[in-house]
């Protein structure tokens, strides 16, 4: 009898252990406790970094290897430039190409493999935070827009309501992936940060050169690099921002291969040249972000001037605010998320002779066409 009771207890214990090991994703407790319920933006960013940075770094390394092996984007770019010449292209797609080109340059211009891996991880972190911040805006500003649409009670806004709901739900799914949250775990993102004011427009390029890690160790002061890239941009007669960015993208892909292939005797030039090439890439990225931000600010100001207090006007204001906030996220990311770094506007600096010679070198040896 006693033996039967003991066997029964052992059987019950075994069943409990097996059931404990077969819990579904909803019952898991191996994710951060703070991830359930309300999530301040700062906390969510930290969770996102822990959950996704290693994954995204590996993905970006694979993209670089694939592009180096197949040159798919390099072959595609000349045709894209030709199509973009007389019309605006897709800014988001141009930005993705430029992101890859900047990582490609860093990979091939790094002094050694550990330096290349470190730089790729830092650049991946910046892109991951940009993605996170865009999703945060789509959620937080999307909630306000949805409330304004619901308050309007206008059948004419039904299409906009459906589109906004779809964007909001997609943003929640993407945010859940970034946070590594199991299905069924609720979360509510809440703002908790006071954003710092943007630097003045005329000093944003120099601020980016101080903030972005690509230019750490550069022998050139930010003011001189800014003067050089502005001089280089002034030599061109391209008015289309996307076309200009795609030409820079092609340059960043071609330059490392060209410099390696020519086996230049003067190795000092290529060593310093990587900083100038990186600066050209940052300038192209900042130009895209600046144009988008200016357009969004002008559109919001126009609406604010003409809007009334009626529900439909509040919908327009909420939508314009969301667009402007998304543009601001991309602008801050292009500047490298500067923290208390702001270069005071300088008197126009002339690019030094060494940088002018390097620009001439680029024109001669790394032609786009």
CSV table of C-alpha atoms in Angstrom, one decimal:
chain,number,residue,atom,x,y,z
A,1,UNK,CA,0.0,0.0,0.0
A,2,UNK,CA,2.8,2.4,1.0
A,3,UNK,CA,4.7,1.5,-2.2
A,4,UNK,CA,1.6,2.3,-4.3
A,5,UNK,CA,1.2,5.7,-2.6
A,6,UNK,CA,4.9,6.4,-3.2
A,7,UNK,CA,4.6,5.4,-6.9
A,8,UNK,CA,1.5,7.6,-7.3
A,9,UNK,CA,3.3,10.6,-5.8
A,10,UNK,CA,6.3,10.0,-8.1
A,11,UNK,CA,3.9,9.8,-11.1
A,12,UNK,CA,2.2,13.0,-10.1
A,13,UNK,CA,5.5,14.8,-9.7
A,14,UNK,CA,6.7,13.6,-13.1
A,15,UNK,CA,3.6,14.9,-14.7
A,16,UNK,CA,4.0,18.3,-13.1
A,17,UNK,CA,7.6,18.5,-14.2
A,18,UNK,CA,6.6,17.6,-17.8
A,19,UNK,CA,3.8,20.1,-17.8
A,20,UNK,CA,6.1,22.8,-16.5
A,21,UNK,CA,8.5,22.2,-19.4
A,22,UNK,CA,5.7,22.4,-22.0
A,23,UNK,CA,4.4,25.9,-21.4
A,24,UNK,CA,3.6,28.0,-24.4
A,25,UNK,CA,5.3,31.3,-25.3
A,26,UNK,CA,2.6,33.2,-23.5
A,27,UNK,CA,3.7,31.6,-20.2
A,28,UNK,CA,7.4,32.2,-20.6
A,29,UNK,CA,9.2,34.2,-17.9
A,30,UNK,CA,12.6,34.4,-19.5
A,31,UNK,CA,12.0,37.9,-20.9
A,32,UNK,CA,12.7,41.1,-18.9
A,33,UNK,CA,10.1,41.6,-16.3
A,34,UNK,CA,9.9,45.3,-17.2
A,35,UNK,CA,8.8,44.3,-20.7
A,36,UNK,CA,5.3,43.5,-19.7
A,37,UNK,CA,2.8,46.3,-19.1
A,38,UNK,CA,3.9,49.9,-19.5
A,39,UNK,CA,7.2,50.5,-21.1
A,40,UNK,CA,9.0,53.9,-20.9
A,41,UNK,CA,10.8,54.6,-24.2
A,42,UNK,CA,14.2,54.6,-22.6
A,43,UNK,CA,13.7,51.2,-21.1
A,44,UNK,CA,12.3,49.8,-24.3
A,45,UNK,CA,15.3,51.1,-26.2
A,46,UNK,CA,17.6,49.1,-23.8
A,47,UNK,CA,15.5,46.0,-24.2
A,48,UNK,CA,15.6,46.4,-28.0
A,49,UNK,CA,19.4,46.7,-27.9
A,50,UNK,CA,19.8,43.5,-25.9
A,51,UNK,CA,17.3,41.6,-28.0
A,52,UNK,CA,18.3,42.6,-31.5
A,53,UNK,CA,21.8,44.2,-31.8
A,54,UNK,CA,23.7,40.9,-32.2
A,55,UNK,CA,21.1,39.6,-34.7
A,56,UNK,CA,21.1,42.8,-36.8
A,57,UNK,CA,24.9,43.0,-36.7
A,58,UNK,CA,25.1,39.4,-38.1
A,59,UNK,CA,22.5,40.3,-40.8
A,60,UNK,CA,24.4,43.4,-41.9
A,61,UNK,CA,27.6,41.4,-42.1
A,62,UNK,CA,25.9,38.9,-44.4
A,63,UNK,CA,24.6,41.8,-46.6
A,64,UNK,CA,28.1,43.2,-46.9
A,65,UNK,CA,29.5,39.8,-47.9
A,66,UNK,CA,26.8,39.3,-50.4
A,67,UNK,CA,27.3,42.8,-52.0
A,68,UNK,CA,31.1,42.3,-52.1
A,69,UNK,CA,30.7,39.0,-53.8
A,70,UNK,CA,27.9,39.8,-56.3
A,71,UNK,CA,28.0,43.6,-56.6
A,72,UNK,CA,24.2,43.6,-57.2
A,73,UNK,CA,23.6,47.1,-55.9
A,74,UNK,CA,26.7,48.5,-57.7
A,75,UNK,CA,25.4,47.2,-61.0
A,76,UNK,CA,21.9,48.5,-60.4
A,77,UNK,CA,22.8,52.0,-59.3
A,78,UNK,CA,23.7,53.6,-62.7
A,79,UNK,CA,20.3,52.7,-64.0
A,80,UNK,CA,18.6,54.0,-60.8
A,81,UNK,CA,20.6,57.3,-61.2
A,82,UNK,CA,19.4,57.6,-64.8
A,83,UNK,CA,15.8,57.0,-63.9
A,84,UNK,CA,16.0,59.5,-61.0
A,85,UNK,CA,17.5,62.3,-63.0
A,86,UNK,CA,14.2,64.0,-64.0
A,87,UNK,CA,12.0,63.0,-61.0
A,88,UNK,CA,12.3,62.3,-57.3
A,89,UNK,CA,12.9,58.8,-56.4
A,90,UNK,CA,11.9,56.9,-53.3
A,91,UNK,CA,13.8,58.5,-50.5
A,92,UNK,CA,13.5,55.5,-48.1
A,93,UNK,CA,15.0,53.2,-50.7
A,94,UNK,CA,17.9,55.6,-51.5
A,95,UNK,CA,18.5,55.8,-47.7
A,96,UNK,CA,18.7,52.0,-47.5
A,97,UNK,CA,21.3,51.9,-50.3
A,98,UNK,CA,23.3,54.7,-48.7
A,99,UNK,CA,23.3,52.8,-45.3
A,100,UNK,CA,24.7,49.7,-47.0
A,101,UNK,CA,27.4,51.8,-48.9
A,102,UNK,CA,28.5,53.5,-45.7
A,103,UNK,CA,28.9,50.1,-43.9
A,104,UNK,CA,30.7,48.7,-47.0
A,105,UNK,CA,33.2,51.6,-46.9
A,106,UNK,CA,33.9,51.1,-43.2
A,107,UNK,CA,34.3,47.3,-43.7
A,108,UNK,CA,36.9,47.6,-46.4
A,109,UNK,CA,38.7,50.7,-45.1
A,110,UNK,CA,39.1,49.4,-41.5
A,111,UNK,CA,42.7,48.9,-40.3
A,112,UNK,CA,42.0,45.3,-39.2
A,113,UNK,CA,39.2,42.8,-38.6
A,114,UNK,CA,38.5,43.6,-35.0
A,115,UNK,CA,38.2,47.3,-35.9
A,116,UNK,CA,35.9,46.4,-38.7
A,117,UNK,CA,33.7,44.3,-36.4
A,118,UNK,CA,33.5,47.1,-33.8
A,119,UNK,CA,32.6,49.7,-36.4
A,120,UNK,CA,29.9,47.5,-37.9
A,121,UNK,CA,28.4,46.9,-34.5
A,122,UNK,CA,28.3,50.7,-33.7
A,123,UNK,CA,26.8,51.5,-37.1
A,124,UNK,CA,24.2,48.7,-36.7
A,125,UNK,CA,23.3,50.1,-33.2
A,126,UNK,CA,22.6,53.6,-34.8
A,127,UNK,CA,20.4,52.1,-37.5
A,128,UNK,CA,18.6,49.9,-35.0
A,129,UNK,CA,17.9,52.9,-32.8
A,130,UNK,CA,16.6,54.8,-35.8
A,131,UNK,CA,14.3,51.9,-36.6
A,132,UNK,CA,13.1,51.8,-33.0
A,133,UNK,CA,12.5,55.5,-32.8
A,134,UNK,CA,10.5,55.5,-36.0
A,135,UNK,CA,8.3,52.7,-34.6
A,136,UNK,CA,7.9,54.6,-31.4
A,137,UNK,CA,6.7,57.7,-33.3
A,138,UNK,CA,4.3,55.5,-35.3
A,139,UNK,CA,2.8,54.1,-32.1
A,140,UNK,CA,2.7,57.2,-29.9
A,141,UNK,CA,1.8,59.8,-32.6
A,142,UNK,CA,-0.4,57.2,-34.2
A,143,UNK,CA,-2.5,56.9,-31.1
A,144,UNK,CA,-3.1,60.6,-31.1
A,145,UNK,CA,-4.0,60.6,-34.7
A,146,UNK,CA,-6.5,57.7,-34.2
A,147,UNK,CA,-8.1,59.5,-31.3
A,148,UNK,CA,-8.5,62.6,-33.4
A,149,UNK,CA,-10.1,60.6,-36.2
A,150,UNK,CA,-12.5,58.9,-33.9
A,151,UNK,CA,-13.5,62.2,-32.4
A,152,UNK,CA,-14.2,63.6,-35.8
A,153,UNK,CA,-17.0,61.0,-36.5
A,154,UNK,CA,-16.7,61.8,-40.2
A,155,UNK,CA,-17.5,59.1,-42.8
A,156,UNK,CA,-15.1,60.9,-45.2
A,157,UNK,CA,-12.2,59.9,-42.9
A,158,UNK,CA,-13.0,56.2,-42.9
A,159,UNK,CA,-10.3,55.5,-45.4
A,160,UNK,CA,-7.7,57.4,-43.4
A,161,UNK,CA,-8.9,55.6,-40.2
A,162,UNK,CA,-8.4,52.2,-41.8
A,163,UNK,CA,-4.9,53.2,-43.1
A,164,UNK,CA,-3.9,54.6,-39.7
A,165,UNK,CA,-5.1,51.5,-37.9
A,166,UNK,CA,-3.2,49.2,-40.2
A,167,UNK,CA,0.0,51.3,-39.8
A,168,UNK,CA,-0.4,51.3,-36.0
A,169,UNK,CA,-1.0,47.5,-35.9
A,170,UNK,CA,2.0,46.9,-38.1
A,171,UNK,CA,4.1,49.1,-35.9
A,172,UNK,CA,3.1,47.1,-32.8
A,173,UNK,CA,4.1,43.9,-34.5
A,174,UNK,CA,7.4,45.2,-35.6
A,175,UNK,CA,8.0,46.8,-32.1
A,176,UNK,CA,7.2,43.4,-30.5
A,177,UNK,CA,9.9,41.8,-32.7
A,178,UNK,CA,12.5,44.4,-31.7
A,179,UNK,CA,11.7,44.0,-28.0
A,180,UNK,CA,11.7,40.2,-28.3
A,181,UNK,CA,8.4,39.9,-26.6
A,182,UNK,CA,6.5,36.6,-26.7
A,183,UNK,CA,3.1,36.6,-28.3
A,184,UNK,CA,0.3,37.5,-25.9
A,185,UNK,CA,2.5,39.6,-23.6
A,186,UNK,CA,0.8,43.0,-23.4
A,187,UNK,CA,2.9,46.2,-23.6
A,188,UNK,CA,2.1,49.9,-23.7
A,189,UNK,CA,4.9,52.3,-24.8
A,190,UNK,CA,4.9,55.6,-23.0
A,191,UNK,CA,7.1,58.7,-23.6
A,192,UNK,CA,9.6,59.5,-20.9
A,193,UNK,CA,12.3,61.6,-22.6
A,194,UNK,CA,12.6,65.3,-23.1
A,195,UNK,CA,14.3,65.6,-26.5
A,196,UNK,CA,17.1,68.1,-26.8
A,197,UNK,CA,16.7,70.9,-29.2
A,198,UNK,CA,18.2,70.4,-32.7
A,199,UNK,CA,21.4,72.2,-33.5
A,200,UNK,CA,21.1,75.2,-35.8
A,201,UNK,CA,20.8,74.2,-39.4
A,202,UNK,CA,24.1,75.8,-40.5
A,203,UNK,CA,26.1,73.8,-37.9
A,204,UNK,CA,24.4,70.4,-38.2
A,205,UNK,CA,27.0,69.0,-40.6
A,206,UNK,CA,29.9,69.9,-38.3
A,207,UNK,CA,27.8,68.5,-35.4
A,208,UNK,CA,27.4,65.2,-37.3
A,209,UNK,CA,31.1,65.0,-37.9
A,210,UNK,CA,31.7,65.3,-34.2
A,211,UNK,CA,29.0,62.8,-33.2
A,212,UNK,CA,29.3,60.0,-35.8
A,213,UNK,CA,31.9,57.3,-35.0
A,214,UNK,CA,33.1,56.9,-38.6
A,215,UNK,CA,35.2,60.1,-38.2
A,216,UNK,CA,36.8,59.2,-34.9
A,217,UNK,CA,40.5,59.6,-35.3
A,218,UNK,CA,40.2,61.8,-38.3
A,219,UNK,CA,43.2,64.1,-38.7
A,220,UNK,CA,40.9,66.9,-40.0
A,221,UNK,CA,38.8,69.2,-37.8
A,222,UNK,CA,35.1,69.0,-38.5
A,223,UNK,CA,35.0,72.6,-39.9
A,224,UNK,CA,37.6,71.7,-42.5
A,225,UNK,CA,35.9,68.5,-43.5
A,226,UNK,CA,32.6,70.4,-43.7
A,227,UNK,CA,34.2,73.0,-45.9
A,228,UNK,CA,35.6,70.3,-48.2
A,229,UNK,CA,32.4,68.4,-48.7
A,230,UNK,CA,30.4,71.6,-49.3
A,231,UNK,CA,33.0,72.6,-51.9
A,232,UNK,CA,32.7,69.2,-53.5
A,233,UNK,CA,28.9,69.5,-53.6
A,234,UNK,CA,29.2,73.0,-55.1
A,235,UNK,CA,31.2,71.6,-58.0
A,236,UNK,CA,28.2,69.5,-59.0
A,237,UNK,CA,25.2,70.8,-60.9
A,238,UNK,CA,22.8,68.2,-59.5
A,239,UNK,CA,19.6,69.6,-58.1
A,240,UNK,CA,17.9,66.3,-57.3
A,241,UNK,CA,18.7,65.2,-53.7
A,242,UNK,CA,18.1,61.5,-54.4
A,243,UNK,CA,20.3,61.5,-57.5
A,244,UNK,CA,23.1,63.2,-55.6
A,245,UNK,CA,22.8,60.7,-52.7
A,246,UNK,CA,22.9,57.8,-55.2
A,247,UNK,CA,26.0,59.1,-56.9
A,248,UNK,CA,27.7,59.3,-53.5
A,249,UNK,CA,26.4,55.8,-52.7
A,250,UNK,CA,28.1,54.5,-55.9
A,251,UNK,CA,31.3,56.4,-55.0
A,252,UNK,CA,31.4,54.7,-51.6
A,253,UNK,CA,31.0,51.3,-53.2
A,254,UNK,CA,33.6,51.9,-55.9
A,255,UNK,CA,36.3,53.8,-54.1
A,256,UNK,CA,37.6,51.0,-51.9
A,257,UNK,CA,37.8,48.5,-54.8
A,258,UNK,CA,39.5,51.1,-57.1
A,259,UNK,CA,42.0,52.1,-54.5
A,260,UNK,CA,42.9,48.5,-53.8
A,261,UNK,CA,43.1,47.5,-57.5
A,262,UNK,CA,45.4,50.4,-58.4
A,263,UNK,CA,47.9,49.4,-55.6
A,264,UNK,CA,48.8,53.0,-55.0
A,265,UNK,CA,52.4,53.6,-53.9
A,266,UNK,CA,51.5,56.4,-51.6
A,267,UNK,CA,49.6,54.6,-48.8
A,268,UNK,CA,49.2,57.8,-46.8
A,269,UNK,CA,46.5,59.1,-49.2
A,270,UNK,CA,44.2,56.1,-48.9
A,271,UNK,CA,44.6,56.1,-45.1
A,272,UNK,CA,43.3,59.6,-44.8
A,273,UNK,CA,41.0,59.3,-47.8
A,274,UNK,CA,38.6,57.0,-45.9
A,275,UNK,CA,37.7,59.9,-43.6
A,276,UNK,CA,36.9,62.2,-46.5
A,277,UNK,CA,34.9,59.5,-48.2
A,278,UNK,CA,33.0,58.9,-44.9
A,279,UNK,CA,32.3,62.6,-44.6
A,280,UNK,CA,30.9,62.6,-48.2
A,281,UNK,CA,28.5,59.8,-47.2
A,282,UNK,CA,27.4,61.6,-44.0
A,283,UNK,CA,26.8,64.7,-46.0
A,284,UNK,CA,24.6,62.9,-48.5
A,285,UNK,CA,22.6,61.2,-45.6
A,286,UNK,CA,22.2,64.5,-43.8
A,287,UNK,CA,21.0,66.2,-47.0
A,288,UNK,CA,18.2,63.7,-47.4
A,289,UNK,CA,17.2,64.0,-43.8
A,290,UNK,CA,17.3,67.8,-43.9
A,291,UNK,CA,15.2,68.1,-47.0
A,292,UNK,CA,12.6,65.7,-45.5
A,293,UNK,CA,12.5,67.6,-42.2
A,294,UNK,CA,12.2,71.1,-43.8
A,295,UNK,CA,9.3,69.9,-46.0
A,296,UNK,CA,7.6,68.4,-42.9
A,297,UNK,CA,8.1,71.5,-40.8
A,298,UNK,CA,6.7,73.8,-43.6
A,299,UNK,CA,3.7,71.5,-44.1
A,300,UNK,CA,3.0,71.5,-40.3
A,301,UNK,CA,3.4,75.3,-40.0
A,302,UNK,CA,1.0,75.8,-43.0
A,303,UNK,CA,-1.6,73.6,-41.3
A,304,UNK,CA,-1.2,75.4,-38.0
A,305,UNK,CA,-1.8,78.7,-39.6
A,306,UNK,CA,-5.0,77.8,-41.4
A,307,UNK,CA,-6.4,75.1,-39.0
A,308,UNK,CA,-9.4,75.8,-36.9
A,309,UNK,CA,-10.6,74.1,-33.7
A,310,UNK,CA,-13.0,71.7,-35.5
A,311,UNK,CA,-12.3,67.9,-35.3
A,312,UNK,CA,-11.2,67.6,-38.9
A,313,UNK,CA,-8.5,70.3,-38.3
A,314,UNK,CA,-7.3,68.4,-35.3
A,315,UNK,CA,-6.9,65.3,-37.5
A,316,UNK,CA,-4.8,67.3,-40.0
A,317,UNK,CA,-2.6,68.7,-37.2
A,318,UNK,CA,-2.1,65.3,-35.7
A,319,UNK,CA,-1.1,63.8,-39.0
A,320,UNK,CA,1.3,66.7,-39.8
A,321,UNK,CA,2.9,66.3,-36.3
A,322,UNK,CA,3.5,62.6,-36.8
A,323,UNK,CA,5.1,63.3,-40.2
A,324,UNK,CA,7.4,65.9,-38.7
A,325,UNK,CA,8.3,63.7,-35.8
A,326,UNK,CA,9.3,60.9,-38.1
A,327,UNK,CA,11.5,63.3,-40.2
A,328,UNK,CA,13.1,64.6,-37.0
A,329,UNK,CA,14.0,61.0,-35.9
A,330,UNK,CA,15.8,60.5,-39.2
A,331,UNK,CA,17.6,63.9,-38.9
A,332,UNK,CA,18.8,63.1,-35.4
A,333,UNK,CA,20.0,59.7,-36.5
A,334,UNK,CA,21.9,61.2,-39.4
A,335,UNK,CA,23.7,63.5,-37.0
A,336,UNK,CA,24.6,60.5,-34.8
A,337,UNK,CA,22.2,61.4,-31.9
A,338,UNK,CA,24.4,64.2,-30.6
A,339,UNK,CA,24.3,64.6,-26.8
A,340,UNK,CA,25.2,68.1,-25.7
A,341,UNK,CA,27.4,68.4,-28.8
A,342,UNK,CA,26.8,71.5,-30.9
A,343,UNK,CA,29.3,73.3,-33.0
A,344,UNK,CA,28.8,77.1,-32.9
A,345,UNK,CA,28.3,78.5,-36.4
A,346,UNK,CA,31.7,79.4,-37.8
A,347,UNK,CA,32.8,81.9,-40.3
A,348,UNK,CA,33.0,80.2,-43.7
A,349,UNK,CA,36.2,78.0,-43.6
A,350,UNK,CA,38.2,77.4,-46.8
A,351,UNK,CA,39.1,73.7,-47.3
A,352,UNK,CA,42.8,73.1,-46.8
A,353,UNK,CA,45.0,72.3,-49.7
A,354,UNK,CA,45.4,68.7,-48.6
A,355,UNK,CA,41.7,68.1,-48.7
A,356,UNK,CA,41.4,69.8,-52.1
A,357,UNK,CA,44.0,67.5,-53.5
A,358,UNK,CA,42.2,64.5,-52.1
A,359,UNK,CA,39.0,65.6,-53.7
A,360,UNK,CA,40.8,65.9,-57.0
A,361,UNK,CA,42.2,62.4,-56.4
A,362,UNK,CA,38.7,61.1,-55.9
A,363,UNK,CA,37.5,62.7,-59.1
A,364,UNK,CA,40.4,61.2,-61.0
A,365,UNK,CA,40.5,57.7,-59.6
A,366,UNK,CA,36.9,56.9,-58.4
A,367,UNK,CA,34.7,58.2,-61.2
A,368,UNK,CA,31.0,57.4,-61.0
A,369,UNK,CA,30.6,57.4,-64.8
